[in-house]
Coordinates of C-alpha atoms in Angstrom, one line a residue:
Chain A
X1 CA -34.4 79.0 24.6
X2 CA -31.4 78.0 23.0
X3 CA -28.6 77.2 25.4
X4 CA -25.9 75.0 26.0
X5 CA -26.1 73.4 29.3
X6 CA -23.1 71.9 31.5
X7 CA -23.4 69.8 34.4
X8 CA -22.0 69.9 37.0
X9 CA -21.9 73.4 37.7
X10 CA -18.9 73.1 40.8
X11 CA -17.2 69.7 41.9
X12 CA -14.8 68.7 44.3
X13 CA -13.2 65.5 43.8
X14 CA -10.1 63.5 44.8
X15 CA -7.4 62.4 42.8
X16 CA -8.0 59.5 40.7
X17 CA -12.1 59.1 41.2
X18 CA -13.3 58.9 37.7
X19 CA -15.6 62.0 36.8
X20 CA -17.9 63.1 33.8
X21 CA -18.8 66.9 32.9
X22 CA -21.7 66.6 30.8
X23 CA -22.8 68.8 28.2
X24 CA -25.9 69.5 26.1
X25 CA -26.9 72.1 23.3
X26 CA -30.6 72.2 22.1
X27 CA -29.8 74.4 18.9
X28 CA -28.8 71.0 16.4
X29 CA -25.6 72.3 16.3
X30 CA -23.2 70.0 14.5
X31 CA -19.6 71.5 16.5
X32 CA -19.2 71.1 19.6
X33 CA -15.9 71.7 21.5
X34 CA -14.0 71.8 25.1
X35 CA -12.2 74.4 27.1
X36 CA -10.3 74.8 30.1
X37 CA -9.7 78.6 31.1
X38 CA -6.8 78.9 33.7
X39 CA -5.5 82.4 35.5
X40 CA -2.9 84.2 32.9
X41 CA -3.9 81.1 30.4
X42 CA -6.7 82.1 28.6
X43 CA -9.0 79.5 27.4
X44 CA -7.1 76.9 25.9
X45 CA -9.3 74.2 23.6
X46 CA -8.8 70.5 24.9
X47 CA -11.2 68.4 22.3
X48 CA -13.8 69.1 19.6
X49 CA -16.3 67.4 18.1
X50 CA -17.1 68.3 13.8
X51 CA -20.0 66.3 14.2
X52 CA -21.7 62.9 15.6
X53 CA -18.7 60.1 16.2
X54 CA -16.3 62.8 15.0
X55 CA -13.7 64.3 17.3
X56 CA -10.4 65.1 17.3
X57 CA -7.6 66.7 19.8
X58 CA -7.6 70.4 20.7
X59 CA -4.3 72.1 22.3
X60 CA -4.4 70.3 25.7
X61 CA -5.9 67.1 25.7
X62 CA -4.0 65.2 27.9
X63 CA -6.1 63.2 31.0
X64 CA -9.0 64.2 29.1
X65 CA -11.6 61.7 26.7
X66 CA -14.6 62.7 24.8
X67 CA -17.5 61.1 23.2
X68 CA -20.0 61.8 20.7
X69 CA -22.5 59.0 20.2
X70 CA -25.6 61.9 19.8
X71 CA -25.5 65.2 18.0
X72 CA -27.2 67.1 21.4
X73 CA -24.2 65.9 23.8
X74 CA -20.3 65.8 24.4
X75 CA -19.7 64.5 27.7
X76 CA -16.5 65.4 28.8
X77 CA -14.7 62.5 30.8
X78 CA -11.3 62.8 33.4
X79 CA -10.5 59.0 33.7
X80 CA -7.8 59.8 36.8
X81 CA -8.5 63.5 37.8
X82 CA -4.9 65.2 39.2
X83 CA -5.0 68.5 40.5
X84 CA -3.4 69.7 37.8
X85 CA -6.6 69.3 36.0
X86 CA -8.4 71.9 38.7
X87 CA -10.1 74.3 36.2
X88 CA -13.1 76.1 34.8
X89 CA -14.1 74.1 31.9
X90 CA -16.2 75.5 29.4
X91 CA -18.1 73.7 26.8
X92 CA -18.9 75.6 23.5
X93 CA -21.0 74.6 20.2
X94 CA -22.0 76.5 17.0
X95 CA -23.1 75.8 13.1
X96 CA -20.0 73.9 11.2
X97 CA -21.0 76.4 8.7
X98 CA -19.6 79.9 8.0
X99 CA -21.8 82.3 10.3
X100 CA -20.1 80.0 13.1
X101 CA -21.1 81.8 16.4
X102 CA -20.4 79.7 19.4
X103 CA -22.7 79.6 22.1
X104 CA -21.4 79.1 25.4
X105 CA -22.3 77.2 28.4
X106 CA -22.0 78.7 32.1
X107 CA -18.7 76.8 33.0
X108 CA -18.0 74.1 35.4
X109 CA -15.7 74.8 38.3
X110 CA -13.4 71.6 39.1
X111 CA -11.2 71.0 42.2
X112 CA -9.3 68.2 42.0
X113 CA -8.1 67.3 45.6
Chain B
X1 CA -3.3 77.3 12.9
X2 CA -3.1 81.1 12.7
X3 CA -3.0 82.9 15.7
X4 CA -4.3 86.7 17.2
X5 CA -2.0 88.8 18.9
X6 CA -3.9 91.3 21.4
X7 CA -2.5 94.1 23.9
X8 CA -3.5 92.5 27.6
X9 CA -5.4 95.4 29.2
X10 CA -7.0 98.8 28.2
X11 CA -8.3 101.4 30.0
X12 CA -11.8 103.6 28.9
X13 CA -13.4 105.8 30.7
X14 CA -17.1 105.6 30.3
X15 CA -19.5 106.5 27.3
X16 CA -16.4 107.2 25.2
X17 CA -15.7 105.0 22.3
X18 CA -13.3 102.2 23.0
X19 CA -10.8 100.7 19.7
X20 CA -9.4 97.3 20.9
X21 CA -7.2 96.2 18.7
X22 CA -6.5 92.5 17.2
X23 CA -3.2 91.8 14.7
X24 CA -3.4 88.1 12.8
X25 CA -0.8 88.8 10.1
X26 CA -0.8 85.2 9.3
X27 CA -4.7 85.0 8.3
X28 CA -5.5 83.3 5.6
X29 CA -8.1 83.8 2.7
X30 CA -10.8 81.8 4.3
X31 CA -10.7 82.6 7.9
X32 CA -13.6 84.5 9.5
X33 CA -12.4 87.4 12.0
X34 CA -14.6 86.7 15.2
X35 CA -14.5 88.5 18.7
X36 CA -15.8 87.3 22.1
X37 CA -16.4 88.8 25.5
X38 CA -16.4 87.4 29.2
X39 CA -17.9 89.2 31.8
X40 CA -16.8 88.2 35.0
X41 CA -18.3 85.0 36.1
X42 CA -20.0 83.9 32.9
X43 CA -18.8 82.3 29.7
X44 CA -17.9 84.1 26.6
X45 CA -20.3 85.3 24.9
X46 CA -20.2 86.1 20.8
X47 CA -19.8 89.6 19.9
X48 CA -19.2 90.3 16.4
X49 CA -17.6 88.3 13.1
X50 CA -16.8 89.4 10.0
X51 CA -14.5 88.6 6.6
X52 CA -13.4 91.7 4.9
X53 CA -15.9 94.3 4.7
X54 CA -16.1 96.3 8.1
X55 CA -19.2 95.4 9.9
X56 CA -21.6 96.8 12.6
X57 CA -24.4 95.4 14.8
X58 CA -26.1 96.3 18.2
X59 CA -23.3 95.5 20.6
X60 CA -20.0 96.6 18.0
X61 CA -18.8 97.6 15.1
X62 CA -15.9 95.6 13.6
X63 CA -13.0 97.1 11.2
X64 CA -11.1 95.2 9.4
X65 CA -7.8 96.0 7.4
X66 CA -7.7 96.4 3.7
X67 CA -5.1 93.3 3.8
X68 CA -7.0 91.9 6.6
X69 CA -3.6 91.2 8.9
X70 CA -5.4 93.4 11.7
X71 CA -9.1 94.3 12.9
X72 CA -10.3 96.7 15.4
X73 CA -13.3 95.8 17.6
X74 CA -15.5 99.7 18.5
X75 CA -17.7 99.9 21.3
X76 CA -19.3 103.3 20.4
X77 CA -19.9 104.0 24.1
X78 CA -18.4 102.0 26.8
X79 CA -20.7 101.5 30.1
X80 CA -19.5 99.8 33.0
X81 CA -20.9 96.5 31.9
X82 CA -18.9 96.3 28.8
X83 CA -16.0 95.5 31.3
X84 CA -14.8 92.5 30.5
X85 CA -12.1 90.0 28.4
X86 CA -12.6 90.8 24.9
X87 CA -11.1 87.9 22.4
X88 CA -10.6 87.7 19.2
X89 CA -10.4 84.7 17.4
X90 CA -9.5 83.5 13.7
X91 CA -12.6 80.8 12.3
X92 CA -11.6 79.1 9.2
X93 CA -14.6 78.4 6.8
X94 CA -15.4 75.5 4.5
X95 CA -12.7 73.4 4.2
X96 CA -10.0 74.5 6.1
X97 CA -12.3 74.5 8.9
X98 CA -10.9 71.8 11.1
X99 CA -12.3 73.2 14.3
X100 CA -9.6 74.1 15.9
X101 CA -9.9 77.1 17.7
X102 CA -6.9 79.3 19.6
X103 CA -8.2 81.9 21.7
X104 CA -5.3 83.1 23.6
X105 CA -5.5 85.8 26.6
X106 CA -7.9 88.2 25.2
X107 CA -7.8 92.2 26.2
X108 CA -9.0 92.6 29.7
X109 CA -11.3 96.2 29.3
X110 CA -11.5 98.1 32.2
X111 CA -14.2 100.8 32.3
X112 CA -13.9 103.7 34.6
X113 CA -17.0 106.2 35.4

């Protein structure tokens, strides 16, 4: 089954404790992206990757890092999480081409105390 | 990056058609118009996309204005399961595809029985 898998789905952590949210897709998609969703602010793009070893900032990259060492994986790294990074995070992937339908993961709800 | 403008919310009665508008006056010639929806507690899912001509699929229809500065997502017979947030976004094709996507806050559709 074609899918985008995120882990963990839920996480409560404390300020400053490094964490990684993993994202994996099984559709051989070139494009992958991370979003955060906050009440009243909709979906905002954090980082995206057009292909392996190619990443770029979205609208809200501060406090986040990403890497794209393999085509299928695109982890989101919070080196020193802060309470303002409490949010619902979504990973998405697509072919890079014209059809470009985005497939989203189920989301990861992160709480930073 | 081209942005879209949508009404914050709309209401519909069950089994009636729904027309969800989207303005994208700064659209460029290579931008595809995509629609996604997000059901409660789920990740966004693809609905439909188009470039210039109107498009139909099993979920909905997409009507694109002749000047492409606006589009309308049409749900032919709304059901209670169509209650969701609907997002209209622009996705550049070819060399214009920078990977940056702006979702905005979308339109919250309420469907009344």
